[in-house]
Amino acid sequence: MQLATLETIRDLPAPVSRLDYRDAMAHMAAAVNIVTTDGPAGRAGFTATAVCSVSDEPPTLLVCLNRSASVHAVFAAHQALCVNTLCDDQRALSNLFGGKTDMAERFAAAHWTTAVTGAPLLEGAAVSFDCRISHSTSVGTHDILYCEVLAVRQRDAADALVYFGRNYHGLPGAAC
Ligand SMILES: NC(=O)C1=CN([C@@H]2O[C@H](COP(=O)(O)OP(=O)(O)OC[C@H]3O[C@@H](n4cnc5c(N)ncnc54)[C@H](O)[C@@H]3O)[C@@H](O)[C@H]2O)C=CC1
Ligand SMILES: Cc1cc2nc3c(=O)[nH]c(=O)nc-3n(C[C@H](O)[C@H](O)[C@H](O)COP(=O)(O)O)c2cc1C
């Protein structure tokens, strides 16, 4: 097989289908987060595994949000959000915020507080990052939201929740 050179690599066809890509991604373990916002456009939240640390100065993480999600317009309006990373005992919340459930029903299933931006912080989360969205870009079906962290709250030694192989798994708590 002839390898592509730097000059030809941009012209290569995309040989991986959407389903092949998803099957491959199912092999990548990820933390499970509920991403929330609140403000003039209302309260909204969704489950997200596409969350990642970008930089520690300024402290910044990214969240990938599908533009076809019902919550997309609300996040775009507020330009602020909170990433709440779930513990093992919060699997039911992940399903609730990942489905087609009514927004009031999603939030009624847990207790919430606020920090700086007004976005809801989940009681009992492993960690919560209260953020302003500093900028965003669009790639394919998703917006990548770059989020500058304005406040953090963490819970020590709780069992972590991991999404892997299209299923939830618990990890024993550890001192960080
Ligand atoms: N990044 C995303 O937007 C994700 C969306 N989901 C949603 O949850 C449903 C169930 O997911 P699974 O049980 O894991 O089975 P699945 O076969 O639909 O997805 C397998 C893996 O592919 C990735 N993936 C799925 N949908 C994606 C999308 N639209 N854009 C980019 N990556 C995507 C995720 O890593 C996911 O864990 C998905 O069909 C999707 O609607 C789940 C995980 C990530
Ligand atoms: C485990 C899991 C992980 C998900 N991760 C993401 C994600 O990273 N980005 C995203 O846009 N949607 C993700 N979703 C889908 C959203 O949670 C879902 O589209 C969201 O709840 C909006 O649904 P709605 O359009 O019915 O309101 C995920 C769903 C599940 C169950």
Coordinates of N, CA, C and O and ligand atoms in Angstrom, one line a residue, residues 18-19 21-26 28 47-50 64-66 98 141-142 163 165-167, ligand 1:
R18 N -20.3 7.1 9.1 CA -20.8 7.6 10.4 C -20.9 6.4 11.4 O -20.5 6.5 12.5
L19 N -21.4 5.3 10.9 CA -21.6 4.2 11.8 C -20.3 3.5 12.2 O -20.1 3.2 13.4
Y21 N -17.5 5.1 12.4 CA -16.9 6.1 13.4 C -17.5 5.9 14.8 O -16.8 5.9 15.8
R22 N -18.9 5.8 14.8 CA -19.5 5.6 16.2 C -19.1 4.3 16.8 O -18.8 4.3 18.0
D23 N -19.0 3.2 16.0 CA -18.5 2.0 16.6 C -17.1 2.1 17.2 O -16.8 1.6 18.2
A24 N -16.3 2.9 16.5 CA -14.9 3.1 17.0 C -14.9 3.9 18.2 O -14.3 3.6 19.2
M25 N -15.8 5.0 18.2 CA -15.9 5.9 19.4 C -16.4 5.1 20.6 O -16.1 5.5 21.8
A26 N -17.2 4.1 20.4 CA -17.8 3.3 21.5 C -16.6 2.6 22.3 O -16.8 2.2 23.5
M28 N -13.9 4.2 23.2 CA -13.2 5.3 23.9 C -14.0 5.6 25.2 O -15.1 6.1 25.1
T47 N -27.0 15.9 28.5 CA -25.9 15.0 28.8 C -24.8 15.1 27.8 O -25.1 15.1 26.6
A48 N -23.5 15.1 28.2 CA -22.4 15.2 27.2 C -21.2 14.4 27.7 O -20.8 14.5 28.8
T49 N -20.7 13.6 26.7 CA -19.4 12.9 26.9 C -18.3 13.7 26.2 O -17.1 13.4 26.5
A50 N -18.7 14.5 25.2 CA -17.7 15.2 24.4 C -17.3 16.5 25.1 O -17.7 17.6 24.8
C64 N -18.7 19.9 23.1 CA -19.3 19.7 21.8 C -20.8 19.5 21.9 O -21.3 18.6 22.5
L65 N -21.5 20.5 21.2 CA -23.0 20.4 21.3 C -23.6 20.3 19.9 O -23.3 21.2 19.0
N66 N -24.4 19.3 19.7 CA -25.0 19.1 18.4 C -26.0 20.3 18.1 O -26.8 20.7 19.0
G98 N -30.3 13.0 28.7 CA -29.8 12.5 27.3 C -30.9 12.2 26.4 O -30.7 11.9 25.2
T141 N -21.6 18.5 12.4 CA -22.9 18.7 13.0 C -22.9 19.4 14.3 O -24.0 19.8 14.9
H142 N -21.7 19.7 14.9 CA -21.6 20.2 16.2 C -21.0 21.6 16.3 O -20.2 22.0 15.4
Y163 N -18.6 6.2 30.7 CA -19.4 5.7 29.6 C -18.4 5.0 28.7 O -17.5 5.6 28.1
G165 N -18.3 1.4 25.8 CA -19.0 0.3 25.1 C -20.6 0.5 25.2 O -21.3 -0.5 25.4
R166 N -21.0 1.8 25.0 CA -22.5 2.1 25.0 C -23.1 1.8 26.4 O -24.3 1.5 26.4
N167 N -22.3 1.8 27.4 CA -22.9 1.4 28.8 C -22.2 2.2 29.9 O -21.1 2.7 29.7
Ligands
LIG1 N1 -20.9 13.7 20.9 C1 -22.2 13.4 20.8 O1 -23.0 14.2 20.3 C2 -22.8 12.2 21.5 C3 -24.1 11.9 21.3 N2 -24.6 10.8 21.9 C4 -26.0 10.5 21.7 O2 -26.5 9.4 22.4 C5 -26.9 8.3 21.5 C6 -26.5 7.0 22.1 O3 -25.1 6.9 22.0 P1 -24.4 5.5 22.2 O4 -25.2 4.6 23.1 O5 -23.0 5.7 22.7 O6 -24.4 4.8 20.8 P2 -23.9 5.3 19.3 O7 -23.6 4.1 18.6 O8 -25.0 6.2 18.8 O9 -22.6 6.2 19.6 C7 -21.3 5.6 19.9 C8 -20.4 6.7 20.2 O10 -20.2 7.5 19.1 C9 -20.1 8.9 19.4 N3 -21.2 9.6 18.9 C10 -22.5 9.2 18.9 N4 -23.3 10.1 18.3 C11 -22.5 11.1 17.9 C12 -22.6 12.3 17.2 N5 -23.8 12.7 16.7 N6 -21.6 13.1 16.9 C13 -20.3 12.7 17.3 N7 -20.1 11.6 18.0 C14 -21.1 10.8 18.3 C15 -20.0 8.9 20.9 O11 -18.7 8.8 21.4 C16 -20.8 7.7 21.3 O12 -20.5 7.2 22.6 C17 -26.3 8.7 20.2 O13 -27.0 8.2 19.1 C18 -26.3 10.2 20.2 O14 -27.6 10.7 19.9 C19 -23.8 9.9 22.7 C20 -22.5 10.2 22.9 C21 -21.9 11.4 22.3

